[in-house]
CSV table of C-alpha atoms in Angstrom, one decimal:
chain,number,residue,atom,x,y,z
M,5,MET,CA,14.8,-1.4,-5.6
M,6,ALA,CA,13.4,-4.7,-6.9
M,7,ILE,CA,10.5,-7.0,-6.5
M,8,ILE,CA,11.6,-10.1,-4.8
M,9,ALA,CA,8.5,-12.2,-4.8
M,10,ALA,CA,5.0,-12.8,-6.1
M,11,PHE,CA,3.4,-10.2,-8.3
M,12,ALA,CA,5.4,-8.6,-11.0
M,13,LEU,CA,5.9,-4.9,-11.5
M,14,ALA,CA,3.4,-3.2,-13.8
M,15,PRO,CA,4.3,-0.6,-16.4
M,16,ALA,CA,3.9,2.9,-15.3
M,17,ALA,CA,2.3,4.2,-18.6
M,18,LYS,CA,-1.5,4.3,-18.7
M,19,ALA,CA,-3.9,4.4,-21.5
M,20,LYS,CA,-7.4,5.9,-21.1
M,21,ALA,CA,-8.5,5.0,-17.6
M,22,THR,CA,-11.9,4.4,-16.0
M,23,ILE,CA,-12.6,4.3,-12.2
M,24,LEU,CA,-13.3,0.9,-10.7
M,25,GLY,CA,-16.6,0.4,-8.9
M,26,GLY,CA,-17.1,0.9,-5.2
M,27,GLY,CA,-18.0,-1.8,-2.7
M,28,SER,CA,-18.6,-2.6,0.9
M,29,ALA,CA,-15.6,-1.5,2.9
M,30,SER,CA,-14.8,1.0,5.7
M,31,TYR,CA,-13.3,3.4,3.1
M,32,CYS,CA,-14.2,4.3,-0.5
M,33,ASP,CA,-12.4,7.4,-1.8
M,34,PRO,CA,-13.3,8.4,-5.3
M,35,SER,CA,-10.7,11.2,-5.6
M,36,SER,CA,-7.3,10.6,-7.1
M,37,SER,CA,-4.3,12.4,-8.3
M,38,GLN,CA,-0.9,11.9,-10.0
M,39,VAL,CA,1.0,11.9,-6.7
M,40,PHE,CA,4.0,9.9,-8.1
M,41,SER,CA,4.4,11.9,-11.3
M,42,ARG,CA,7.7,13.4,-10.2
M,43,PHE,CA,9.0,9.8,-10.2
M,44,GLY,CA,7.9,9.1,-13.8
M,45,ASP,CA,4.6,7.5,-12.8
M,46,SER,CA,1.6,9.2,-14.4
M,47,SER,CA,-1.0,6.9,-12.9
M,48,TYR,CA,-3.8,8.3,-10.7
M,49,TYR,CA,-3.8,7.2,-7.1
M,50,ALA,CA,-6.1,7.6,-4.1
M,51,ARG,CA,-4.6,7.7,-0.6
M,52,MET,CA,-5.7,5.0,1.7
M,53,LEU,CA,-7.5,5.9,4.9
M,54,ASN,CA,-5.0,7.6,7.2
M,55,GLY,CA,-2.3,6.5,4.7
M,56,GLY,CA,-0.1,9.3,5.8
M,57,PHE,CA,-0.4,8.5,9.5
M,58,GLU,CA,-1.3,12.1,10.4
M,59,ASN,CA,-4.1,10.8,12.6
M,60,GLY,CA,-1.8,8.5,14.6
M,61,SER,CA,-2.7,4.8,14.1
M,62,THR,CA,-6.4,5.4,13.4
M,63,ALA,CA,-7.7,2.8,10.9
M,64,TRP,CA,-4.6,0.7,11.3
M,65,VAL,CA,-3.9,-2.3,13.6
M,66,LEU,CA,-0.3,-2.3,14.8
M,67,SER,CA,1.6,-5.1,16.5
M,68,GLY,CA,5.2,-6.1,17.5
M,69,GLY,CA,6.3,-2.6,18.2
M,70,ALA,CA,5.0,-0.9,15.1
M,71,ARG,CA,4.2,2.7,15.9
M,72,VAL,CA,3.6,6.1,14.4
M,73,VAL,CA,6.7,8.3,14.7
M,74,SER,CA,7.6,11.9,14.0
M,75,GLY,CA,9.2,12.5,10.6
M,76,ASN,CA,7.5,12.7,7.3
M,77,GLU,CA,8.8,11.5,3.9
M,78,PRO,CA,10.5,14.6,2.4
M,79,TYR,CA,8.5,14.8,-0.8
M,80,TYR,CA,5.1,15.6,0.9
M,81,LEU,CA,3.1,13.6,-1.7
M,82,SER,CA,-0.2,14.8,-0.1
M,83,GLY,CA,0.7,18.4,-0.9
M,84,ASN,CA,0.4,19.3,2.8
M,85,MET,CA,3.7,20.6,4.0
M,86,GLY,CA,2.4,20.3,7.6
M,87,ASP,CA,2.4,16.5,7.5
M,88,HIS,CA,4.9,15.3,10.1
M,89,ASN,CA,4.3,11.6,10.7
M,90,SER,CA,5.2,8.2,9.3
M,91,LEU,CA,5.0,4.6,10.5
M,92,LEU,CA,8.0,2.7,12.0
M,93,LEU,CA,8.1,-1.0,11.4
M,94,PRO,CA,10.9,-2.5,13.5
M,95,ALA,CA,11.9,-6.2,13.3
M,96,GLY,CA,9.1,-8.5,14.3
M,97,SER,CA,6.3,-6.0,13.7
M,98,SER,CA,3.3,-5.8,11.4
M,99,ALA,CA,0.8,-3.2,10.4
M,100,TYR,CA,-2.7,-3.9,9.0
M,101,SER,CA,-4.5,-1.2,7.0
M,102,GLY,CA,-8.2,-0.5,7.2
M,103,THR,CA,-10.4,-2.2,4.5
M,104,VAL,CA,-10.8,-0.4,1.2
M,105,CYS,CA,-13.2,-0.8,-1.7
M,106,PHE,CA,-12.1,-3.2,-4.4
M,107,ALA,CA,-13.6,-4.3,-7.7
M,108,LEU,CA,-12.6,-6.6,-10.5
M,109,GLY,CA,-9.6,-5.3,-12.3
M,110,ASP,CA,-5.9,-4.7,-11.9
M,111,TRP,CA,-5.0,-2.4,-9.0
M,112,HIS,CA,-1.6,-1.2,-7.9
M,113,LEU,CA,-0.3,-0.3,-4.5
M,114,ARG,CA,2.5,2.2,-4.0
M,115,LEU,CA,4.0,3.9,-0.9
M,116,MET,CA,7.0,5.9,0.3
M,117,MET,CA,9.5,3.7,2.2
M,118,LYS,CA,12.9,3.8,3.8
M,119,ARG,CA,15.0,0.9,5.0
M,120,LEU,CA,16.5,1.4,8.5
M,121,SER,CA,18.4,-1.9,8.6
M,122,ALA,CA,21.4,-3.1,6.7
M,123,THR,CA,19.4,-5.7,4.8
M,124,GLY,CA,15.9,-7.0,4.5
M,125,GLY,CA,12.7,-6.5,2.6
M,126,LEU,CA,9.1,-5.3,3.2
M,127,ARG,CA,6.5,-7.9,2.6
M,128,VAL,CA,3.0,-6.8,1.5
M,129,GLN,CA,0.1,-9.2,2.0
M,130,VAL,CA,-3.4,-8.7,0.7
M,131,ILE,CA,-6.1,-9.6,3.2
M,132,VAL,CA,-9.3,-10.6,1.5
M,133,PRO,CA,-12.5,-11.2,3.6
M,134,SER,CA,-15.3,-13.3,2.1
M,135,LEU,CA,-19.0,-12.7,2.5
M,136,VAL,CA,-19.0,-15.4,5.2
M,137,GLY,CA,-16.1,-13.8,7.1
M,138,ILE,CA,-13.3,-16.2,6.1
M,139,LEU,CA,-10.1,-14.5,5.4
M,140,THR,CA,-7.8,-15.3,2.5
M,141,VAL,CA,-4.2,-14.0,2.7
M,142,LEU,CA,-2.4,-13.4,-0.6
M,143,ASP,CA,1.2,-12.6,-1.2
M,144,GLY,CA,1.4,-9.1,-2.8
M,145,GLY,CA,5.1,-9.2,-3.0
M,146,THR,CA,8.3,-8.3,-1.1
M,147,VAL,CA,10.1,-5.1,-2.0
M,148,SER,CA,13.6,-4.0,-1.2
M,149,GLY,CA,14.0,-0.4,-0.2
M,150,SER,CA,16.9,2.0,0.0
M,151,THR,CA,18.2,3.7,3.1
M,152,THR,CA,16.8,7.0,2.0
M,153,TRP,CA,13.1,7.9,1.4
M,154,ALA,CA,12.0,6.7,-2.0
M,155,PRO,CA,8.8,5.4,-3.7
M,156,SER,CA,8.3,1.7,-3.7
M,157,PRO,CA,7.9,-0.1,-7.0
M,158,ARG,CA,4.3,-0.5,-8.1
M,159,LEU,CA,2.9,-3.7,-6.7
M,160,ALA,CA,0.4,-5.2,-9.1
M,161,LEU,CA,-2.6,-6.6,-7.4
M,162,LEU,CA,-4.1,-9.1,-9.9
M,163,LEU,CA,-6.9,-10.4,-7.7
M,164,SER,CA,-9.8,-10.7,-10.2
M,165,ASN,CA,-10.2,-14.5,-9.9
M,166,VAL,CA,-10.0,-14.6,-6.1
M,167,ILE,CA,-12.3,-11.6,-5.7
M,168,SER,CA,-15.0,-13.1,-7.9
M,169,LEU,CA,-14.7,-16.5,-6.2
M,170,LEU,CA,-15.1,-15.0,-2.7
M,171,GLY,CA,-17.7,-12.5,-3.7
M,172,THR,CA,-16.1,-9.7,-1.7
M,173,LYS,CA,-15.7,-6.0,-2.6
M,174,ALA,CA,-13.1,-5.1,0.1
M,175,VAL,CA,-9.5,-5.8,0.9
M,176,ALA,CA,-6.9,-4.7,3.5
M,177,PHE,CA,-3.1,-4.9,3.5
M,178,ARG,CA,-0.5,-6.1,5.9
M,179,PHE,CA,3.0,-4.8,5.9
M,180,THR,CA,5.8,-6.8,7.6
M,181,PRO,CA,9.6,-6.4,7.5
M,182,VAL,CA,11.3,-9.7,6.5
M,183,GLY,CA,14.9,-10.8,7.0
M,184,VAL,CA,17.1,-10.8,10.1
M,185,GLY,CA,16.8,-7.5,11.9
M,186,ALA,CA,14.8,-5.9,9.0
M,187,SER,CA,13.3,-2.6,9.9
M,188,TYR,CA,11.4,-0.1,7.7
M,189,GLN,CA,9.7,3.3,7.9
M,190,ILE,CA,6.7,3.9,5.5
M,191,ASP,CA,4.5,6.8,4.7
M,192,ASP,CA,1.9,7.9,2.2
M,193,VAL,CA,0.3,4.6,1.2
M,194,TYR,CA,-1.7,4.9,-2.1
M,195,LEU,CA,-3.8,2.7,-4.3
M,196,ASP,CA,-4.2,3.1,-8.0
M,197,PRO,CA,-8.0,2.7,-8.4
M,198,TRP,CA,-8.0,2.9,-12.1
M,199,LYS,CA,-7.8,0.3,-14.9
M,200,CYS,CA,-6.8,0.6,-18.5
M,201,THR,CA,-9.5,0.4,-21.1
């Protein structure tokens, strides 16, 4: 898998880490764990609100045929072997996450993904609301997945300048298949809420 656009991959190794501050958003989860450690990533991640789609589409806005389907990623990153859902993103669809807390620093997004089409990528956009309600949409990168379940690369979210300018403490994410006929299945969407010190 490779990053095709925008933000570069960040190194998996971490030094001493400290939690980033909270903010005004619909979801602020202070808990985290090393859910990607089996893949050589020792960073601590917090799962996004309904990031495993076990509560259907709650907290997500789906369009263009995107829908929650039966079939979990096979590694059960949450530790719950009863998980049984994932999100199908057919060609022409999009999915918006709920807003999450964000503070100045370098965050990383990672998820489980499977490409269902012969080619195509999955675009990740960062939706940044300002205090006056104006949205800024930033390109978080486009990743290329395999045809079997695997973790995405770490998407580096280097938003410090934009966040400070807009005065916001919340972001959301939009996931869109790109390329002719591109289709993906995603599950277990996590944020790395820590920064190296």
